[in-house]
Coordinates of C-alpha atoms in Angstrom, one line a residue:
Chain A
M14 CA 155.2 87.2 109.8
V15 CA 153.6 88.5 106.6
Y16 CA 153.7 86.5 103.4
T17 CA 153.7 88.7 100.3
P18 CA 155.0 88.0 96.8
H19 CA 158.2 89.6 95.6
T20 CA 157.8 93.0 93.8
D21 CA 159.9 93.9 90.8
D22 CA 162.1 96.0 93.1
D23 CA 162.7 93.0 95.3
R24 CA 163.7 91.0 92.3
R25 CA 166.1 93.7 91.0
V26 CA 167.8 94.0 94.5
M27 CA 168.2 90.2 94.7
L28 CA 169.6 89.9 91.1
R29 CA 172.0 92.8 91.8
A30 CA 173.1 91.1 95.1
I31 CA 174.1 87.9 93.2
G32 CA 175.6 89.8 90.3
V33 CA 173.1 88.8 87.6
S34 CA 171.5 91.4 85.3
S35 CA 168.2 89.8 84.5
L36 CA 165.9 86.8 85.2
A37 CA 166.8 85.5 81.7
E38 CA 170.5 85.4 82.7
L39 CA 169.6 83.7 86.0
F40 CA 168.0 80.8 84.1
A41 CA 170.8 80.7 81.5
D42 CA 172.0 77.3 82.8
V43 CA 168.6 75.7 82.2
P44 CA 168.8 74.3 78.6
E45 CA 166.7 76.5 76.4
Q46 CA 164.2 73.8 75.4
Y47 CA 163.3 73.2 79.0
R48 CA 162.9 76.9 80.0
F49 CA 159.4 77.4 78.7
P50 CA 158.1 73.9 77.8
D51 CA 155.0 73.8 75.6
L52 CA 152.2 72.8 78.0
D53 CA 149.6 72.4 75.3
L54 CA 147.0 74.3 77.3
P55 CA 143.7 75.5 75.9
E56 CA 143.2 79.2 75.1
A57 CA 143.0 81.5 78.2
L58 CA 139.4 82.1 79.4
S59 CA 138.0 85.2 81.0
E60 CA 137.3 85.1 84.8
M61 CA 133.6 84.8 84.0
D62 CA 134.1 81.9 81.6
V63 CA 136.3 80.1 84.1
L64 CA 133.8 80.5 86.9
R65 CA 131.0 79.2 84.6
E66 CA 133.2 76.2 83.6
L67 CA 134.0 75.4 87.3
Q68 CA 130.4 75.8 88.4
S69 CA 129.3 73.4 85.7
L70 CA 131.9 70.8 86.8
A71 CA 130.8 71.3 90.4
G72 CA 127.2 70.8 89.4
D73 CA 128.1 67.2 88.4
T74 CA 129.2 66.4 91.9
L75 CA 126.9 65.8 94.9
N76 CA 127.2 68.5 97.5
A77 CA 127.7 67.1 100.9
N78 CA 125.8 70.1 102.4
A79 CA 122.7 69.3 100.4
V80 CA 122.4 65.6 100.8
P81 CA 122.5 63.2 103.8
T82 CA 126.0 61.7 104.2
F83 CA 126.7 58.6 106.2
L84 CA 130.4 58.4 105.6
G85 CA 131.3 59.1 109.2
A86 CA 134.3 57.1 110.5
G87 CA 136.3 60.1 111.4
A88 CA 134.9 62.4 108.7
Y89 CA 131.9 64.3 110.0
R90 CA 129.8 67.2 108.7
H91 CA 129.7 69.3 111.8
W92 CA 128.7 73.0 111.8
V93 CA 131.9 75.1 111.6
P94 CA 131.3 78.6 113.1
S95 CA 132.5 81.3 110.8
V96 CA 134.9 82.6 113.3
V97 CA 137.1 79.6 112.5
D98 CA 137.6 80.4 108.9
Y99 CA 137.9 84.1 109.7
V100 CA 140.8 83.5 112.0
I101 CA 142.6 80.9 110.0
S102 CA 142.3 83.0 106.9
R103 CA 144.4 85.8 108.4
G104 CA 147.6 86.4 106.4
E105 CA 149.8 86.0 109.5
F106 CA 148.6 82.4 109.8
A107 CA 148.7 81.6 106.1
T108 CA 151.1 78.6 106.2
A109 CA 150.3 75.0 106.8
Y110 CA 153.5 74.4 108.8
T111 CA 155.5 75.7 111.7
P112 CA 157.8 78.2 110.0
Y113 CA 161.5 77.2 109.9
Q114 CA 162.5 80.2 112.0
A115 CA 159.8 79.3 114.5
E116 CA 160.5 81.9 117.1
V117 CA 160.0 84.7 114.6
S118 CA 156.4 83.7 114.4
Q119 CA 155.3 84.2 118.0
G120 CA 151.6 84.2 117.0
T121 CA 151.9 80.8 115.4
L122 CA 153.8 79.4 118.3
Q123 CA 151.2 80.8 120.8
A124 CA 148.4 79.2 118.8
I125 CA 150.2 75.9 118.9
F126 CA 150.8 76.2 122.6
E127 CA 147.1 76.9 123.1
Y128 CA 146.2 73.9 120.9
Q129 CA 148.5 71.6 123.0
S130 CA 147.0 72.9 126.2
L131 CA 143.5 72.3 124.9
I132 CA 144.3 68.7 123.8
C133 CA 145.9 68.0 127.2
D134 CA 142.7 69.2 128.9
L135 CA 140.5 67.2 126.6
T136 CA 142.4 63.9 126.9
G137 CA 143.5 64.2 130.5
M138 CA 147.2 63.8 129.6
D139 CA 150.4 65.6 130.7
V140 CA 151.7 66.7 127.3
A141 CA 150.4 67.0 123.7
N142 CA 152.5 67.6 120.6
A143 CA 151.9 70.2 117.9
S144 CA 149.9 67.6 115.9
H145 CA 150.2 65.0 113.1
Y146 CA 148.6 64.7 109.6
D147 CA 145.5 62.7 110.7
G148 CA 144.2 60.1 113.1
A149 CA 145.7 57.3 111.1
T150 CA 149.3 58.6 111.1
A151 CA 148.9 59.5 114.8
T152 CA 148.0 55.9 115.5
A153 CA 151.1 54.7 113.6
E154 CA 153.2 57.2 115.7
A155 CA 151.9 55.5 118.9
V156 CA 153.3 52.2 117.7
I157 CA 156.7 53.9 116.9
Q158 CA 156.7 55.7 120.3
A159 CA 155.9 52.5 122.2
Y160 CA 158.6 50.6 120.2
N161 CA 161.2 53.2 121.2
V162 CA 160.1 53.4 124.8
F163 CA 161.2 49.8 125.0
R164 CA 164.3 50.5 123.0
K165 CA 163.2 48.2 120.2
K166 CA 163.3 45.2 122.5
R167 CA 159.6 44.5 122.5
R168 CA 158.2 43.6 119.1
K169 CA 154.5 42.9 119.8
I170 CA 151.8 45.5 119.2
L171 CA 148.2 44.4 120.0
I172 CA 145.6 46.4 118.2
S173 CA 141.9 45.9 118.6
P174 CA 139.8 45.0 115.5
A175 CA 137.4 47.7 116.6
V176 CA 140.1 50.3 115.7
H177 CA 139.3 52.1 112.4
P178 CA 140.4 49.7 109.6
H179 CA 142.2 52.5 107.7
Y180 CA 144.2 53.3 110.8
R181 CA 145.2 49.7 111.1
A182 CA 146.2 49.6 107.5
V183 CA 148.3 52.8 107.9
V184 CA 150.0 51.4 111.0
R185 CA 151.1 48.4 108.9
T186 CA 152.3 50.6 106.1
Y187 CA 154.3 52.9 108.5
T188 CA 155.9 50.1 110.3
Q189 CA 156.7 47.7 107.4
G190 CA 160.4 48.4 107.7
M191 CA 160.5 47.9 111.4
D192 CA 160.9 44.7 113.3
V193 CA 157.4 44.7 114.9
D194 CA 154.4 42.4 114.9
I195 CA 151.1 44.1 114.6
V196 CA 148.6 41.5 115.9
G197 CA 145.2 41.0 117.7
D198 CA 142.9 42.3 115.0
D199 CA 142.4 39.3 112.7
L200 CA 139.0 38.4 114.1
I201 CA 136.3 41.0 114.2
D202 CA 134.8 39.7 117.5
T203 CA 137.9 39.9 119.5
S204 CA 136.8 41.7 122.7
L205 CA 139.0 43.9 124.9
S206 CA 139.3 41.0 127.4
D207 CA 140.5 38.7 124.6
L208 CA 143.0 41.4 123.6
V209 CA 144.2 41.8 127.2
G210 CA 144.6 38.0 127.4
Q211 CA 147.2 38.2 124.6
V212 CA 149.4 40.7 126.6
D213 CA 152.8 39.3 127.5
A214 CA 156.3 40.5 128.3
D215 CA 157.1 41.1 124.6
T216 CA 154.1 43.5 124.2
A217 CA 155.0 47.1 123.8
C218 CA 151.6 48.5 123.4
V219 CA 147.9 47.8 123.3
I220 CA 145.9 50.0 121.0
I221 CA 142.1 50.3 121.4
Q222 CA 139.5 52.8 120.1
S223 CA 136.8 54.4 122.3
P224 CA 134.1 55.0 121.1
N225 CA 135.1 52.2 118.8
F226 CA 134.7 52.0 115.0
L227 CA 131.3 50.4 115.4
G228 CA 130.2 53.3 117.6
Q229 CA 130.2 51.4 120.8
I230 CA 131.6 52.7 124.1
E231 CA 133.5 49.8 125.6
P232 CA 134.3 50.2 129.3
L233 CA 137.8 51.6 129.9
A234 CA 137.6 51.4 133.7
G235 CA 140.1 48.8 134.9
L236 CA 141.5 48.1 131.5
A237 CA 145.0 49.5 132.2
D238 CA 145.1 47.5 135.5
R239 CA 144.1 44.3 133.7
I240 CA 146.9 44.9 131.1
H241 CA 149.4 45.7 133.8
A242 CA 148.4 42.6 135.8
R243 CA 149.8 40.6 132.8
D244 CA 152.8 42.9 132.2
P245 CA 153.4 46.0 134.4
K246 CA 155.1 48.0 131.6
T247 CA 153.0 47.5 128.5
L248 CA 151.6 50.8 127.3
L249 CA 147.9 51.5 126.6
A250 CA 147.1 53.8 123.6
V251 CA 143.5 55.0 123.2
V252 CA 142.2 56.3 119.8
T253 CA 139.3 58.6 120.5
N254 CA 136.8 61.0 119.0
P255 CA 137.5 64.5 120.6
I256 CA 133.8 65.5 120.6
S257 CA 133.0 62.4 122.7
L258 CA 135.3 63.8 125.4
G259 CA 132.7 66.6 125.9
L260 CA 130.7 63.9 127.7
L261 CA 133.0 61.0 128.5
E262 CA 135.7 60.8 131.1
P263 CA 139.1 61.5 129.4
P264 CA 141.1 58.3 128.6
G265 CA 143.9 59.8 130.7
S266 CA 141.9 59.3 133.8
F267 CA 141.7 55.5 133.0
G268 CA 145.5 55.2 132.9
A269 CA 146.1 55.5 129.2
D270 CA 149.7 56.2 128.3
I271 CA 148.9 57.7 124.8
V272 CA 145.7 59.3 123.7
L273 CA 145.2 60.3 120.1
G274 CA 142.7 60.6 117.4
E275 CA 141.3 62.4 114.3
G276 CA 140.8 66.1 115.0
Q277 CA 138.5 66.7 112.0
P278 CA 135.4 67.0 114.2
L279 CA 137.0 70.0 115.8
G280 CA 135.9 72.7 113.4
L281 CA 137.4 71.3 110.2
G282 CA 135.2 70.8 107.1
L283 CA 135.0 67.5 105.3
N284 CA 137.7 69.0 103.1
F285 CA 137.4 66.2 100.5
G286 CA 139.1 63.8 102.9
G287 CA 142.0 66.1 103.9
P288 CA 143.7 68.1 105.2
Y289 CA 142.7 66.7 108.6
L290 CA 144.4 66.8 112.0
G291 CA 146.0 64.1 114.1
F292 CA 146.0 65.0 117.8
Y293 CA 148.4 63.2 120.1
A294 CA 149.0 63.3 123.8
T295 CA 151.1 61.3 126.2
R296 CA 152.7 61.1 129.7
D297 CA 155.7 63.0 130.9
E298 CA 157.7 59.8 131.6
V299 CA 157.8 58.9 127.9
V300 CA 158.0 62.4 126.4
R301 CA 161.5 61.8 125.1
Q302 CA 160.0 59.3 122.7
L303 CA 157.2 61.6 121.5
A304 CA 157.4 62.4 117.8
G305 CA 156.9 65.8 116.3
R306 CA 157.4 69.0 118.2
L307 CA 156.4 70.7 121.4
V308 CA 156.0 74.4 121.9
G309 CA 156.5 75.9 125.3
Q310 CA 155.8 79.1 127.1
T311 CA 158.7 81.0 128.7
V312 CA 160.0 84.5 129.4
D313 CA 162.7 86.4 127.6
A314 CA 165.7 88.2 129.1
D315 CA 163.4 91.1 130.0
G316 CA 160.9 88.9 131.7
K317 CA 158.4 89.2 128.8
L318 CA 156.1 86.3 127.9
G319 CA 157.3 84.4 124.8
Y320 CA 156.9 81.0 123.1
V321 CA 159.6 78.7 121.9
M322 CA 160.2 75.3 120.3
T323 CA 160.8 73.3 123.5
L324 CA 161.3 69.8 122.4
T325 CA 161.8 68.1 119.1
T326 CA 163.8 65.0 120.2
R327 CA 162.7 62.6 117.5
E328 CA 163.0 64.9 114.5
Q329 CA 165.5 64.7 111.7
H330 CA 167.0 68.1 112.2
I331 CA 168.1 67.0 115.7
R332 CA 168.6 63.3 115.4
R333 CA 169.5 63.0 111.7
D334 CA 169.5 59.2 110.8
K335 CA 168.5 58.4 114.4
A336 CA 165.2 60.2 114.0
T337 CA 162.3 57.9 114.7
S338 CA 159.7 59.9 112.9
N339 CA 159.6 61.7 109.6
I340 CA 157.3 64.3 111.1
C341 CA 159.4 67.6 111.1
S342 CA 156.5 70.0 111.5
N343 CA 152.8 69.8 112.2
Q344 CA 149.4 70.3 110.7
G345 CA 149.6 73.9 111.7
L346 CA 146.6 75.5 110.0
M347 CA 144.2 72.7 111.0
A348 CA 145.5 72.7 114.6
L349 CA 144.7 76.4 114.6
A350 CA 141.2 75.7 113.3
A351 CA 140.7 73.2 116.2
T352 CA 142.0 75.8 118.7
V353 CA 139.6 78.5 117.5
Y354 CA 136.7 76.0 117.4
L355 CA 137.3 74.8 121.0
S356 CA 137.9 78.3 122.2
A357 CA 134.7 79.5 120.6
L358 CA 132.7 76.6 122.0
G359 CA 134.1 76.6 125.5
K360 CA 133.6 73.6 127.8
H361 CA 129.8 74.0 128.0
G362 CA 129.5 74.3 124.2
L363 CA 131.6 71.2 123.7
R364 CA 129.4 69.3 126.2
Q365 CA 126.2 70.5 124.4
I366 CA 127.6 69.3 121.0
A367 CA 128.6 66.0 122.4
G368 CA 125.1 65.7 124.0
S369 CA 123.4 66.5 120.7
R370 CA 125.5 63.8 118.9
R371 CA 124.4 61.3 121.5
L372 CA 120.7 62.2 121.1
R373 CA 121.0 61.9 117.3
H374 CA 122.8 58.6 117.6
R375 CA 120.1 57.2 119.7
G376 CA 117.4 58.6 117.4
L377 CA 119.0 57.0 114.4
W378 CA 119.4 53.8 116.2
S379 CA 115.8 53.6 117.2
L380 CA 114.6 54.5 113.7
L381 CA 116.8 51.8 112.2
Q382 CA 115.4 49.3 114.6
R383 CA 112.0 49.8 113.1
V384 CA 113.2 48.9 109.6
R385 CA 115.4 45.9 110.5
R386 CA 115.6 43.3 113.3
P387 CA 117.5 44.6 116.4
L388 CA 120.9 45.9 115.5
P389 CA 123.9 44.3 117.1
C390 CA 124.7 46.7 119.9
P391 CA 126.7 45.4 121.7
R392 CA 128.4 42.9 119.4
R393 CA 127.1 39.4 119.7
R394 CA 129.9 36.8 119.5
D395 CA 127.6 33.8 118.9
Q396 CA 126.6 35.0 115.5
R397 CA 130.0 34.8 114.1
R398 CA 130.5 31.1 115.0
A399 CA 130.6 28.4 112.4
P400 CA 127.3 26.7 111.6
G401 CA 126.2 24.2 114.2
P402 CA 126.3 20.4 114.0
G403 CA 124.2 18.9 111.2
S404 CA 124.7 21.8 108.9
D405 CA 127.5 21.6 106.4
R406 CA 127.2 25.2 105.1
P407 CA 125.7 28.4 106.3
D408 CA 122.1 29.2 105.3
S409 CA 123.1 32.2 103.4
D410 CA 125.0 30.1 100.9
R411 CA 122.0 27.9 100.2
P412 CA 120.5 28.7 96.8
G413 CA 116.9 29.8 97.0
S414 CA 116.8 29.6 100.8
D415 CA 113.3 30.0 102.0
R416 CA 114.4 31.4 105.4
P417 CA 112.1 34.4 105.8
D418 CA 114.9 36.7 106.8
S419 CA 117.6 35.4 104.6
D420 CA 117.9 38.7 102.8
R421 CA 118.6 40.5 106.0
P422 CA 122.1 41.6 106.9
D423 CA 124.1 39.3 109.2
P424 CA 124.6 41.5 112.3
G425 CA 127.9 39.8 112.9
R426 CA 129.3 41.1 109.6
L427 CA 129.6 44.7 110.3
Chain B
M2 CA 191.1 71.5 129.1
E3 CA 191.6 68.4 131.2
F4 CA 193.1 65.2 130.0
D5 CA 192.8 62.8 133.0
A6 CA 195.9 60.6 133.0
D7 CA 194.2 57.7 134.8
V8 CA 191.8 56.8 132.0
R9 CA 192.1 55.6 128.5
Y10 CA 190.4 57.2 125.6
A11 CA 188.5 56.2 122.4
T12 CA 189.0 58.2 119.2
T13 CA 185.2 58.9 119.5
H14 CA 185.9 60.8 122.7
E15 CA 184.7 58.4 125.4
W16 CA 187.0 57.5 128.3
A17 CA 187.2 54.2 130.3
R18 CA 188.7 53.8 133.8
L19 CA 189.6 50.2 134.7
A20 CA 188.6 49.0 138.2
G21 CA 189.0 45.2 138.6
D22 CA 187.2 43.5 135.7
E23 CA 185.0 46.5 135.2
I24 CA 185.3 49.9 133.5
V25 CA 183.6 53.2 134.2
V26 CA 182.7 55.0 131.0
G27 CA 182.2 58.7 130.4
V28 CA 182.8 61.4 127.7
S29 CA 186.0 63.5 127.7
D30 CA 186.3 67.1 128.8
Y31 CA 186.9 68.0 125.2
A32 CA 183.6 66.2 124.1
Q33 CA 181.5 67.9 126.7
S34 CA 183.0 71.4 125.9
T35 CA 182.3 70.8 122.2
L36 CA 178.7 69.7 122.8
S37 CA 178.1 72.7 125.2
D38 CA 175.3 72.5 127.7
V39 CA 174.1 69.0 128.1
V40 CA 170.3 68.8 128.5
Y41 CA 169.6 65.0 128.3
V42 CA 171.5 61.8 128.5
E43 CA 170.0 58.6 127.1
L44 CA 171.6 55.5 128.7
P45 CA 171.3 51.8 128.3
E46 CA 169.7 49.6 130.9
V47 CA 171.5 47.4 133.5
G48 CA 172.0 44.0 131.9
D49 CA 172.4 45.4 128.3
K50 CA 175.3 44.0 126.3
L51 CA 177.6 46.5 124.7
T52 CA 179.7 45.8 121.7
K53 CA 183.0 47.7 121.3
G54 CA 182.6 50.5 118.8
E55 CA 178.8 50.3 118.7
Q56 CA 176.5 53.1 119.8
F57 CA 175.0 52.6 123.2
G58 CA 173.6 56.0 124.2
V59 CA 173.2 59.7 123.3
V60 CA 174.3 62.9 125.0
E61 CA 172.0 65.7 123.9
S62 CA 173.0 69.3 124.3
V63 CA 171.3 72.6 123.4
K64 CA 173.0 72.5 120.0
A65 CA 173.5 68.8 119.1
A66 CA 172.9 65.2 119.8
G67 CA 176.1 63.2 120.1
D68 CA 176.1 59.4 119.9
I69 CA 178.2 57.6 122.5
Y70 CA 180.1 54.5 121.4
A71 CA 181.2 51.6 123.6
P72 CA 185.0 51.7 124.2
A73 CA 185.0 48.0 125.0
S74 CA 182.5 45.0 124.9
G75 CA 180.8 43.9 128.0
T76 CA 177.6 44.0 130.2
V77 CA 176.2 47.1 131.8
V78 CA 176.3 46.7 135.6
A79 CA 175.3 50.2 136.6
V80 CA 174.1 53.5 135.0
N81 CA 174.5 56.9 136.4
S82 CA 170.9 57.7 137.3
S83 CA 171.7 61.1 138.7
L84 CA 172.0 62.3 135.1
E85 CA 168.3 61.9 134.7
D86 CA 167.7 65.0 136.8
A87 CA 171.2 66.6 136.5
P88 CA 172.5 66.1 133.0
E89 CA 174.8 69.1 133.6
L90 CA 177.1 66.9 135.6
V91 CA 178.5 65.8 132.3
N92 CA 179.7 69.4 131.8
Q93 CA 180.7 70.1 135.4
D94 CA 182.6 66.9 136.1
P95 CA 183.1 64.8 133.0
F96 CA 185.7 62.5 134.6
G97 CA 183.9 62.2 138.0
E98 CA 180.2 62.8 138.8
G99 CA 179.4 62.9 135.1
W100 CA 180.2 59.3 134.5
L101 CA 177.7 57.4 132.3
V102 CA 177.9 53.6 132.8
R103 CA 179.8 50.9 134.5
V104 CA 180.6 47.8 132.3
K105 CA 181.8 44.3 133.2
L106 CA 184.3 43.6 130.5
D107 CA 184.2 40.6 128.3
D108 CA 187.8 40.9 127.5
A109 CA 190.2 43.3 129.2
G110 CA 192.3 43.1 126.0
D111 CA 189.8 45.6 124.4
L112 CA 191.4 48.4 126.4
D113 CA 194.7 47.9 124.6
D114 CA 193.3 49.7 121.5
L115 CA 192.5 52.8 123.5
L116 CA 194.7 55.9 123.7
D117 CA 196.6 57.1 126.7
A118 CA 196.1 60.8 127.8
A119 CA 199.1 62.1 125.7
A120 CA 198.0 60.3 122.5
Y121 CA 194.4 61.5 123.0
Q122 CA 195.6 65.1 123.6
S123 CA 197.4 65.1 120.3
L124 CA 194.3 63.7 118.6
V125 CA 192.2 66.5 120.1
E126 CA 194.8 69.2 119.1
A127 CA 194.9 67.8 115.6
E128 CA 191.1 67.9 115.5
Q129 CA 191.0 71.5 116.8
S130 CA 193.5 72.8 114.2
A131 CA 191.8 71.0 111.3

């Protein structure tokens, strides 16, 4: 599908078709004072002047490519091979969404199909949807999916405090009109075992992050079994970093029912915080409750390969007021970027990148250890406890404390 | 089009066949032909309570998703699990193999409000000519 603006001829044909002689006549119903409102804009500038103005504004801003950035937490400055921008800039792909007449755009559907297949491979899951806005909204969709798997009969969602705080906030925003309790994350030192201990017959889902928000890799082996020992049906959702899956075993092989995360590391720039990409994969048994859309591969009447919208069971155009998600499309252009990125890298390339992340992580950790006392890795529960007997307030509250390290960060307060 | 004379019909196109203090519930031949090819049936679970007139399931076809309403109040005692793998039974045999749920009635009097085959047929004919 090619996207081109209308020519004067196109406009004439369309005006004639509806029996209107001119554009002015078409807009005759708009009250005159609203037709061309006075926008109070400055005088037009030449292209050269505009460029100079914009460059001067840009010069006031720090350039993330020129300075170290420690933002992290789902927003990483990875190298993006130029093939990514080349492919996603092609005119045929120049739309952020799945087109409304989806099957007309076979190339778009094929790209989504490839994307879904790559996400399934990475996560070790049966089925992936065409994507969500970002990792945070994908996490919220996991809550909604789990709630619907249990037909709204289970109200409790356990979420680890080591899940990205923004994701936990978005989960609460998304679900505020629903009858669910999002619990388990009120204490920072709640371990996965503590979380499992809170699973009961009213628990729809346990949500954890691996590697977690603090950069730790908590053991996933046996987690699903421990959850199911408390309740055999409770779902396990794992938020993950897709690059880490170049080295780590996919969460699907540990019995996760939903695997999701932020796809920004897959060939997307920092993009000023967005657009990003929420990837989302689940198991066949619960695919009916999967939000968003699924593209499938099939053959036409002549036996030729083709791609179609296969399943959109939770969307508004199928379910109207019974829809369980307001997702009616996907983050198409970003999913395409991730597809090109993963295809360009291949499995060995992804493994190399994951390996280099790990080396840098270790390098940074050992450097930081030289400046401060040992960093809390893994988390140490004892340091979050209340002051011991005989002390009525913590040392840090004591004015002029002469404790030699009182200016150092409390490792429990990460 | 078939209008089974042994069942009673809701205006929302479900049927109910009385057997002791239970009813078998399905959708009418007219409903399945209007929906066209059924691809998925979402049913309640055994033990669920149904309330007369309230939605308890969905029949999804290639062109629409139709809600199914309870023709009477009661408790689900069985669901037609063959529909999981063969939803087309709803099209092929709507009054037989394509049944949806069996419900133990709270009050057999609920059935009095349902239509007999003749009354339901006139309703369908009125709907078709509208």
